[in-house]
Coordinates of C-alpha atoms in Angstrom, one line a residue:
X1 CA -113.0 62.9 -44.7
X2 CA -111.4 64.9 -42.1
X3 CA -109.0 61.9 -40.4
X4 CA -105.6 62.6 -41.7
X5 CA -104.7 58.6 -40.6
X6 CA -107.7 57.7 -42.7
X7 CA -106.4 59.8 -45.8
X8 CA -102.9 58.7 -45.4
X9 CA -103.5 54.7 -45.2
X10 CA -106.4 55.0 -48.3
X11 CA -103.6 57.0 -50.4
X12 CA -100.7 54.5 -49.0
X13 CA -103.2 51.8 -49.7
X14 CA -104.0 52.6 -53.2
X15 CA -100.5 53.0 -54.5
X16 CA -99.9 49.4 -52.5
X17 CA -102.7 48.3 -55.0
X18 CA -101.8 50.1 -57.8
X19 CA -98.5 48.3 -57.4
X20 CA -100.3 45.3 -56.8
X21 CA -101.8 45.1 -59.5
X22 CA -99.4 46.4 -62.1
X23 CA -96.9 43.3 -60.5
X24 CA -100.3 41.1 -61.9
X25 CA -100.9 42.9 -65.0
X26 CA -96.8 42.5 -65.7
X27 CA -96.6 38.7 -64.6
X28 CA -99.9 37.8 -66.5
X29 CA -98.4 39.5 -70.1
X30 CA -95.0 38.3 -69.1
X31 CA -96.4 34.8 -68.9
X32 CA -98.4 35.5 -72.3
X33 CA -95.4 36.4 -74.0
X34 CA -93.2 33.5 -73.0
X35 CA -95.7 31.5 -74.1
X36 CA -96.4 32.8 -77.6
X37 CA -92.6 32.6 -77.7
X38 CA -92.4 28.9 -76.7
X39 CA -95.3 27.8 -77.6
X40 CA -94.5 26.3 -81.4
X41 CA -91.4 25.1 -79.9
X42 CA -93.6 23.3 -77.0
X43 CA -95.9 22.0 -79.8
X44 CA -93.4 20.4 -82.1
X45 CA -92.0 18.5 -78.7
X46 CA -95.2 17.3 -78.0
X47 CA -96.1 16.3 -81.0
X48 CA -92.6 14.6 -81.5
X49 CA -93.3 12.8 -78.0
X50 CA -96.9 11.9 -78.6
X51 CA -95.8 10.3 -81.7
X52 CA -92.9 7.9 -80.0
X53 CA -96.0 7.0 -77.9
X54 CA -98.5 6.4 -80.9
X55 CA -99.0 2.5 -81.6
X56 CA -101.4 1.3 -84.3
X57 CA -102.8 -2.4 -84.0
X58 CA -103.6 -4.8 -86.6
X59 CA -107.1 -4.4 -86.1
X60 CA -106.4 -0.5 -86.5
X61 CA -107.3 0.7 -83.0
X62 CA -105.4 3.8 -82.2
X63 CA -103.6 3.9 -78.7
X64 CA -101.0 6.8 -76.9
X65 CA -99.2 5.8 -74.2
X66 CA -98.9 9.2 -72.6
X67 CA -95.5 9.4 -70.5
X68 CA -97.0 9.9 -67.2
X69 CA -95.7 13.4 -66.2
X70 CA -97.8 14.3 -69.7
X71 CA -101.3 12.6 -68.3
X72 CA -102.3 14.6 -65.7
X73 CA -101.3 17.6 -68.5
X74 CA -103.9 16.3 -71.1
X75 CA -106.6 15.2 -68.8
X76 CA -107.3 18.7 -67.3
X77 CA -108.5 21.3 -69.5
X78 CA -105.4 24.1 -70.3
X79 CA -103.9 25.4 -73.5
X80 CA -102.9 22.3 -75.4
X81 CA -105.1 19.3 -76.7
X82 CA -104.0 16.7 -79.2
X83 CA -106.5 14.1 -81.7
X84 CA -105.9 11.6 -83.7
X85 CA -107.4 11.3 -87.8
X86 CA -107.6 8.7 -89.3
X87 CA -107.7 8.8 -93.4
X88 CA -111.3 10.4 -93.4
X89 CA -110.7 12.7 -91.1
X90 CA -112.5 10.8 -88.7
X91 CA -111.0 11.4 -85.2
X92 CA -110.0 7.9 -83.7
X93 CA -108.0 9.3 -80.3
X94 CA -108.6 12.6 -78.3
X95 CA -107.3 14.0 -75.4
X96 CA -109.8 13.7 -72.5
X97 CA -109.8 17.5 -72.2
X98 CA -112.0 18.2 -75.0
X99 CA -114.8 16.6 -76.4
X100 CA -114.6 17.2 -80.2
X101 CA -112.3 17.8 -82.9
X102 CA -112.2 21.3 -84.3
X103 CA -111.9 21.1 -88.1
X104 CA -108.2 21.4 -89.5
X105 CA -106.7 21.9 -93.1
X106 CA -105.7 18.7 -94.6
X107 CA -102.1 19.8 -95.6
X108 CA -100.1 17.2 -95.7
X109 CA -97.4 18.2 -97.7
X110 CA -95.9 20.3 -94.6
X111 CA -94.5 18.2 -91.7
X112 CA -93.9 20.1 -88.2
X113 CA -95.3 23.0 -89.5
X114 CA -97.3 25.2 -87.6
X115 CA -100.2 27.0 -88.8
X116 CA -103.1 29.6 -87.8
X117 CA -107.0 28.3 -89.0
X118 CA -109.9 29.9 -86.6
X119 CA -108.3 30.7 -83.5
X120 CA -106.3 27.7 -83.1
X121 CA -102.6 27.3 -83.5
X122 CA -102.0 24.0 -84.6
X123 CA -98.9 21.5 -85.0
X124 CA -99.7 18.4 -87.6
X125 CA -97.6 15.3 -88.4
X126 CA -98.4 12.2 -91.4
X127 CA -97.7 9.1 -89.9
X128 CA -97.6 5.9 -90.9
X129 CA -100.7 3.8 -91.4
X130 CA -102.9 7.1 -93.2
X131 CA -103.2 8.5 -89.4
X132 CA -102.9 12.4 -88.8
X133 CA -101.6 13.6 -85.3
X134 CA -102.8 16.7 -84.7
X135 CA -101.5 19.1 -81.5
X136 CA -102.9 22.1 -81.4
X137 CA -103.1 25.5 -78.3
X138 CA -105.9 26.4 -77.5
X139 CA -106.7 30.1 -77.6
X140 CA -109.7 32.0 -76.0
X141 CA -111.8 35.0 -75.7
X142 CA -110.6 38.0 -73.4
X143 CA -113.3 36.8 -70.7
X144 CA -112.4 33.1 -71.2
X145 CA -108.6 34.3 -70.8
X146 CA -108.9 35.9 -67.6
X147 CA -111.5 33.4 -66.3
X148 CA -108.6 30.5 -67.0
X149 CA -106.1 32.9 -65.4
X150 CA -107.9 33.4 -62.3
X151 CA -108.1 29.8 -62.3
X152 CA -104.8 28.7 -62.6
X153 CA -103.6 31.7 -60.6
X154 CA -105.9 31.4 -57.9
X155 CA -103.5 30.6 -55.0
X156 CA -101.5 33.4 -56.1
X157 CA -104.2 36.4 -56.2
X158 CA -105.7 35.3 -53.0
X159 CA -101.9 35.8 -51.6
X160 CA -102.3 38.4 -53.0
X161 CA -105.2 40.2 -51.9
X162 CA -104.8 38.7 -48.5
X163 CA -100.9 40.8 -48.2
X164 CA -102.7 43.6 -49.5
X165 CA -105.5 43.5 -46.4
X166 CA -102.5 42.6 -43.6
X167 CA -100.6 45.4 -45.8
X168 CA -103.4 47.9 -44.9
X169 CA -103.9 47.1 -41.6
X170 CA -100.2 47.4 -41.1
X171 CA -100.3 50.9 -42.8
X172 CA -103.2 51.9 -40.4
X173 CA -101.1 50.6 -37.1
X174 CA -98.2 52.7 -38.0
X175 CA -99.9 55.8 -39.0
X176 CA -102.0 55.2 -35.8
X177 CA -99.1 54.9 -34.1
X178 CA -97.4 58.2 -35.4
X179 CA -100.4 60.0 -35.0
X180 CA -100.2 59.2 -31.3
X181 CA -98.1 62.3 -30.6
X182 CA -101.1 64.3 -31.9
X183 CA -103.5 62.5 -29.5
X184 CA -100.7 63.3 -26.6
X185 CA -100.6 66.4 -27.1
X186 CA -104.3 67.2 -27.6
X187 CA -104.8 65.8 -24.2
X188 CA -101.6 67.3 -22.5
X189 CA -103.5 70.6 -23.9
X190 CA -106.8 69.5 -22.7
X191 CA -105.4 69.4 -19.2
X192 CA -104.2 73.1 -19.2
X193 CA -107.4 74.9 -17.7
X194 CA -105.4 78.2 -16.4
X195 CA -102.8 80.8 -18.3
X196 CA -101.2 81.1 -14.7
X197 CA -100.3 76.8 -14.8
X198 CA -97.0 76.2 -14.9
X199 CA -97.9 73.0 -16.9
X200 CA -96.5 72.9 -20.6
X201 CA -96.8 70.2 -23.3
X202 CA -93.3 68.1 -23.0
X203 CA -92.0 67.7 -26.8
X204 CA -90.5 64.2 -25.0
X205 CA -92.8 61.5 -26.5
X206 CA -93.9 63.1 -29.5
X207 CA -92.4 62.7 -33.0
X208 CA -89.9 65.3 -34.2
X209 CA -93.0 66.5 -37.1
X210 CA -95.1 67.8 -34.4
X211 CA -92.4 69.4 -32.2
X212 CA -92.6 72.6 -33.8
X213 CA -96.3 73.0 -33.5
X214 CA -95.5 71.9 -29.5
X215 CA -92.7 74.3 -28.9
X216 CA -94.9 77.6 -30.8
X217 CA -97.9 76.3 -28.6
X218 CA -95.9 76.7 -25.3
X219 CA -94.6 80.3 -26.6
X220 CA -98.5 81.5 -27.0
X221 CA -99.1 79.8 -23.4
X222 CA -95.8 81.2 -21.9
X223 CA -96.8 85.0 -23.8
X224 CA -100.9 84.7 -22.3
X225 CA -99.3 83.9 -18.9
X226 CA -97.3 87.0 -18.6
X227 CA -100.1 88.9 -20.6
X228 CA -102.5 87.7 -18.3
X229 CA -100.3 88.7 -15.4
X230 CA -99.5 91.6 -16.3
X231 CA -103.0 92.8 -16.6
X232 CA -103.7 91.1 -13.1
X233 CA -101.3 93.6 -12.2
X234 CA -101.9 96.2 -13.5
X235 CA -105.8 96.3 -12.4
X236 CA -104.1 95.3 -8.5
X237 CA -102.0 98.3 -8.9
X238 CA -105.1 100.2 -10.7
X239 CA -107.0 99.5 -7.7
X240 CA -105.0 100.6 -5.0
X241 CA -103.8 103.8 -6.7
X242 CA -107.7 104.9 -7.6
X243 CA -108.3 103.9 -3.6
X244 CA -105.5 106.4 -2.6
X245 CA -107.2 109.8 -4.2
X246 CA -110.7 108.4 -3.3
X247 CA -109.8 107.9 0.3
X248 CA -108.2 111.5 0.7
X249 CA -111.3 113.4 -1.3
X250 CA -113.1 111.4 1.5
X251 CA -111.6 112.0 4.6
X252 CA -111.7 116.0 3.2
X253 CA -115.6 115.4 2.8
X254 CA -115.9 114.4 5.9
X255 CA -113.9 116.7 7.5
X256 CA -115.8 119.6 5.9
X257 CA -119.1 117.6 6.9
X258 CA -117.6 117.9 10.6
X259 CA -116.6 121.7 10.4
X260 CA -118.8 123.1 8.0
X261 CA -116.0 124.6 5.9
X262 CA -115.0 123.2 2.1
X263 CA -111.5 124.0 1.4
X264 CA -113.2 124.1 -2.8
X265 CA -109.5 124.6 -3.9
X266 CA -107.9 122.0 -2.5
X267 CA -111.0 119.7 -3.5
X268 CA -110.8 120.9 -7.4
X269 CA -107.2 120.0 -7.1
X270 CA -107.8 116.6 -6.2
X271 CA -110.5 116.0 -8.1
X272 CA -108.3 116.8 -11.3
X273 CA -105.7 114.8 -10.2
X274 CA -108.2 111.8 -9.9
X275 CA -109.6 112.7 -13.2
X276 CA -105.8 112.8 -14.6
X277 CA -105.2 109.4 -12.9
X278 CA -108.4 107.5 -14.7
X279 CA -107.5 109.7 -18.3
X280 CA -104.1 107.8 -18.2
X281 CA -105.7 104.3 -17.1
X282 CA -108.1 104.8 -19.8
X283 CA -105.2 105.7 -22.7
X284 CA -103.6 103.1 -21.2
X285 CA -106.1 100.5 -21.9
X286 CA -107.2 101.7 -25.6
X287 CA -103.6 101.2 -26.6
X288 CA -103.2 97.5 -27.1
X289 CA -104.5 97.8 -30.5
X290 CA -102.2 100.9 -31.1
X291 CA -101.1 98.9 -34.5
X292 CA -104.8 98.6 -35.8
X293 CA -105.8 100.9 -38.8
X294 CA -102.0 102.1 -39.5
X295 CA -101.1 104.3 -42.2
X296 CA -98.3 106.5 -43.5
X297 CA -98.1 109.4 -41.1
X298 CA -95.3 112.2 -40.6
X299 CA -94.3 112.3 -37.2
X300 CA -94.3 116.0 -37.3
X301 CA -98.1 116.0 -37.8
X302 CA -98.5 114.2 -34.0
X303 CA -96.2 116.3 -32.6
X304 CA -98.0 119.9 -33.7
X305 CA -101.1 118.1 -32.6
X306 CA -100.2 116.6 -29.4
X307 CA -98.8 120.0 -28.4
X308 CA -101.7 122.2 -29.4
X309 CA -103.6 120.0 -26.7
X310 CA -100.8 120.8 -24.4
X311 CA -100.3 124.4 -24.6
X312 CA -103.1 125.5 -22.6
X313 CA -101.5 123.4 -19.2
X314 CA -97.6 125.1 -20.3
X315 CA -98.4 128.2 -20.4
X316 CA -100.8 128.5 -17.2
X317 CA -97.8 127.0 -15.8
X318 CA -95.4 129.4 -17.1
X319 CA -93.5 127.5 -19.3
X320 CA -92.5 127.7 -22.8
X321 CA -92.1 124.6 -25.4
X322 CA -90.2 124.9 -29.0
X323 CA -90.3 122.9 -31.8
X324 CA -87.9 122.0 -34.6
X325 CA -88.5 119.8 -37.1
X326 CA -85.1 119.1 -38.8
X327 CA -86.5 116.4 -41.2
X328 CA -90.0 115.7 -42.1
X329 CA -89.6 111.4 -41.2
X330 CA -92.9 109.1 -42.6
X331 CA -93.4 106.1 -40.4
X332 CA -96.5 103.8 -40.8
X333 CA -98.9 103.6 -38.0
X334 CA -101.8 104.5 -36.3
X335 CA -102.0 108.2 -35.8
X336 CA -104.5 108.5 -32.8
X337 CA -101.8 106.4 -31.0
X338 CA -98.6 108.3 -31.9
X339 CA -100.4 111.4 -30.4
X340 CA -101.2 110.0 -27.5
X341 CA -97.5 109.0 -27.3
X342 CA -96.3 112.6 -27.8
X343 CA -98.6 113.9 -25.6
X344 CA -98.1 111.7 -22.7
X345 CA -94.4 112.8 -23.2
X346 CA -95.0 116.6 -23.2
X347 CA -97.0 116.1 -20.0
X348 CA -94.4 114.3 -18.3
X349 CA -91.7 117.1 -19.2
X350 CA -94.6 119.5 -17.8
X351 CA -95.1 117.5 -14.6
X352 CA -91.4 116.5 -13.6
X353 CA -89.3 118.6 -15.6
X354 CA -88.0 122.5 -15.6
X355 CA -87.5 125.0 -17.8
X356 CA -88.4 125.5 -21.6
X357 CA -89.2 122.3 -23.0
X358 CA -88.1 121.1 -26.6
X359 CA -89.1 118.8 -29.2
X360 CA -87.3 117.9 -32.3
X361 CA -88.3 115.6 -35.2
X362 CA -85.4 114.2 -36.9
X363 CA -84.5 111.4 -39.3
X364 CA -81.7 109.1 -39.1
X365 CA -80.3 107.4 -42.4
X366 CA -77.9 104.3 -42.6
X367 CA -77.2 102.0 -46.2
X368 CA -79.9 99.5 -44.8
X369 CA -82.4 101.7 -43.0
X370 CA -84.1 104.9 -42.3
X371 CA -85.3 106.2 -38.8
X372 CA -87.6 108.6 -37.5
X373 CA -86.0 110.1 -33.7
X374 CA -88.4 112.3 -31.3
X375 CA -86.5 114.0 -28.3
X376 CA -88.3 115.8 -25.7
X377 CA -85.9 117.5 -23.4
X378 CA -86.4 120.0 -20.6
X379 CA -83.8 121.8 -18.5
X380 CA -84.2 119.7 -15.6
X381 CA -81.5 117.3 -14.3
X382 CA -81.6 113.8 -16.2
X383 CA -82.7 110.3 -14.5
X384 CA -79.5 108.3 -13.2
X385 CA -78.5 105.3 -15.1
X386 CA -80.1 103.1 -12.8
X387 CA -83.2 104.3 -12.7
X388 CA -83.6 104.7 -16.7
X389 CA -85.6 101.0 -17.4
X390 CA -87.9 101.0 -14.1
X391 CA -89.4 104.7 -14.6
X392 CA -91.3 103.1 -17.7
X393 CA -92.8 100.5 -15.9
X394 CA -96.5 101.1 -14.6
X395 CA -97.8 103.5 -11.6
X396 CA -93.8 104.4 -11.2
X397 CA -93.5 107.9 -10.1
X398 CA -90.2 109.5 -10.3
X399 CA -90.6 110.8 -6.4
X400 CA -93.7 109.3 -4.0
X401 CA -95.4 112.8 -3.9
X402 CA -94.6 113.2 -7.6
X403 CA -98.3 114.9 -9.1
X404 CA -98.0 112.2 -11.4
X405 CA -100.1 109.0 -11.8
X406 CA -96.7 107.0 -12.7
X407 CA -98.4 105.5 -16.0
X408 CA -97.5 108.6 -18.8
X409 CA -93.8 106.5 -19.7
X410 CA -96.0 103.0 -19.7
X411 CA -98.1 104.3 -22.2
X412 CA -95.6 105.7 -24.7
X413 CA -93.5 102.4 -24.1
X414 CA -96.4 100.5 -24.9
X415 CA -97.1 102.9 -27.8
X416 CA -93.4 102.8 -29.4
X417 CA -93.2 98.9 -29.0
X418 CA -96.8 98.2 -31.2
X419 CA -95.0 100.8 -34.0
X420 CA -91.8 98.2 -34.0
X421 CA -89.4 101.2 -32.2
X422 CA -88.0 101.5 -28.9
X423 CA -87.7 104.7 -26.2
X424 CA -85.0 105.4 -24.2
X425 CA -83.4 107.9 -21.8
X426 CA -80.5 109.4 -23.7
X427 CA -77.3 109.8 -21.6
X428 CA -77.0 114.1 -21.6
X429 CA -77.0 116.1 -18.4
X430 CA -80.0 117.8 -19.0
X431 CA -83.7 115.4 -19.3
X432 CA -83.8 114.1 -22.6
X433 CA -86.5 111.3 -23.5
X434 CA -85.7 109.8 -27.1
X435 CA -88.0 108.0 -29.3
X436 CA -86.6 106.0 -32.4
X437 CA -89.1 104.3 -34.9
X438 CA -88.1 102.7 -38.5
X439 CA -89.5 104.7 -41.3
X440 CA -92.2 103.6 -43.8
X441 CA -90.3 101.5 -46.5
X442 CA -90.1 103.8 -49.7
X443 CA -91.8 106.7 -47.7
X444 CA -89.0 109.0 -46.0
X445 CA -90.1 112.7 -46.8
X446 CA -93.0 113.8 -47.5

């Protein structure tokens, strides 16, 4: 049973019953026990008022006159009877609830004494004349019992089990009713068809439960819009950057077409700046799941490889790149991806910077924490204050005829933010890019 308003109004309903029908069980013994408790005392005040009412003629004939509020109590069947003996046992007078005397001990020598013989408990009294008067209760078989107890209390169970239906019915109609924020909001979220709607679920009409699942619902919509528009964006921007390079190697095509004459330098050059632009775009995509597969991995180990891939393109440009590793910093991630991150930085040192360019690996230690710092620095000037939060958003070049495809700070942003850390321009005169992730916990040296 998947309904959770069925489940809650069966479990609701069978502790209503359960109460039910311990309240039954408790009045049923309850009314047992008061009456084993008053019952010899009830028996000795009949039998003291049936005999007031006794009268013997002289022809012998046995009469009671029964005080009325005691007829209707003899002529329907119950738990008390009475007869009349006369000196041979014979019975002469019974109550019209019973059609035959059950045998008795002939005791006389006990008056108002109450006694126990086969199942009966019985009250006897000599009177005058050689009669016997005999009360007695009547007791009964379990089945008997609760067959005369669903009799007498039949008013009382059907009350009973007709509160417990309008009980259940009322449990269903106020869990049905509670539930309705559910149903409101499965239908306000039915009638979101686009991550670019500005429609969200209103947490107005539903019950304070189901507000947190509301409000964590709108988050993911609110985090797929801007997902989703940021990639709408980005392949926009893709497009029209890819159309750029593609449209010059073109009109140089054509123009070569026209003359006869292909400038093969110039084309080579543009070619691998095209092939540089859809490189990036393609790093760019593979990183979302830069947190995938992550393991413990010294940063320095990135770093030596990123620049082994690099020193080919620094020294045909004539440049020179150091490294110092001050500490040897263990971070947990996905290696592929931290490469890519150094890389993408050494290549932007190499396209917009000057000079020797330097890399150092270094840890940073606090009471609470441990962090691993990268800096890549050149000798060229550093980027205003202004300037330092737009240069890592997408396809943004640091000049409009910068070489570069504007996407080499996206990705290491990107990169850094899936491994929990942050990048940053630090404030020095000369171009210094500075990475900070947290440290593996328990792993900070190798």
């Amino acid at each position: 049973m998947k309904s959770l308003r069925s489940q809650l109004t069966i479990a609701i309903a069978c502790i209503a019953a359960l109460a039910i029908a311990g309240s039954m069980a408790f009045s049923h013994f309850a009314e047992r026990r008061i009456l084993d408790e008053l019952g010899p005392r009830t028996l000795r005040g009949q039998t003291r008022i049936l005999l007031s009412s006794l009268r013997v003629s002289e022809t012998g004939k046995v009469t009671l006159e029964i005080p009325g509020e005691w007829k209707e109590f003899y002529r329907s069947p119950g738990v008390f009877a009475y007869a009349v003996y006369d000196a041979d046992w014979r019975p002469v007078a019974l109550s019209s609830n019973i059609d035959k005397s059950p045998l008795v001990p002939m005791d006389f020598n006990t008056l108002l004494t109450e006694r126990r013989h086969d199942g009966f408990v019985e009250c006897t009294m000599a009177v005058v004349g050689g009669h016997v008067l005999v009360v007695w209760r009547l007791s009964y078989s379990a089945q008997e019992a609760l067959s005369i107890f669903f009799q007498e209390q039949k008013v009382q169970v059907l009350l009973w089990l007709a509160s417990a239906l309008l009980l259940v019915s009322i449990i269903w109609m106020i869990i049905g009713w509670h539930l309705r924020s559910v149903q409101l909001v499965s239908q306000a979220a039915d009638s979101i068809t686009d991550f670019d709607s500005p429609v969200r679920i209103s947490t107005d009409r539903i019950g304070t439960e189901v507000v947190p699942i509301v409000e964590a619902f709108n988050i993911v919509l609110d985090r797929l819009a801007k997902c989703h528009q940021r990639e709408r964006d980005f392949a926009s921007v893709a497009a029209h950057e890819l159309r750029t390079p593609l449209a010059v190697l073109d009109l140089r095509l054509q123009r070569a077409e026209a003359s006869g004459v292909i400038d093969w330098l110039v084309v080579r050059r543009e070619m691998g700046q095209f092939r540089h632009l859809l490189d990036q775009v393609l790093r760019l995509a593979r990183n979302g799941p830069a947190n995938s597969q992550q393991e413990t991995v010294c940063l320095s180990q990135p770093l030596r490889e990123a620049a082994e891939l690099v020193m080919p393109e620094i020294e045909r440009a004539g440049r020179a790149l150091s490294i110092q590793e001050i500490d040897q910093p263990v971070i947990l991630g996905n290696r592929d991806a931290l490469r890519s991150m150094v890389r993408n930085l050494l290549e932007n040192a190499l396209v917009h910077g000057v000079g020797q360019i330097r890399a150092v690996v270094k840890m940073q230690t606090s009471p609470k924490r441990a962090q691993a710092i990268l800096e890549i620095s050149d000798d060229g000037p550093g980027v205003p204050e202004a300037d330092r939060e737009v240069v890592f958003e997408r396809f943004r070049r640091g000049t409009q005829n910068s070489m570069g495809a504007g996407l080499g700070l996206a990705i290491v942003r990107d990169i850094v933010a899936a491994h929990a850390g942050k990048v940053l321009f630090a404030s020095s005169e000369r171009c210094c890019v500075r990475v900070i992730i947290p440290c593996a916990a328990n792993e900070r040296f190798m």
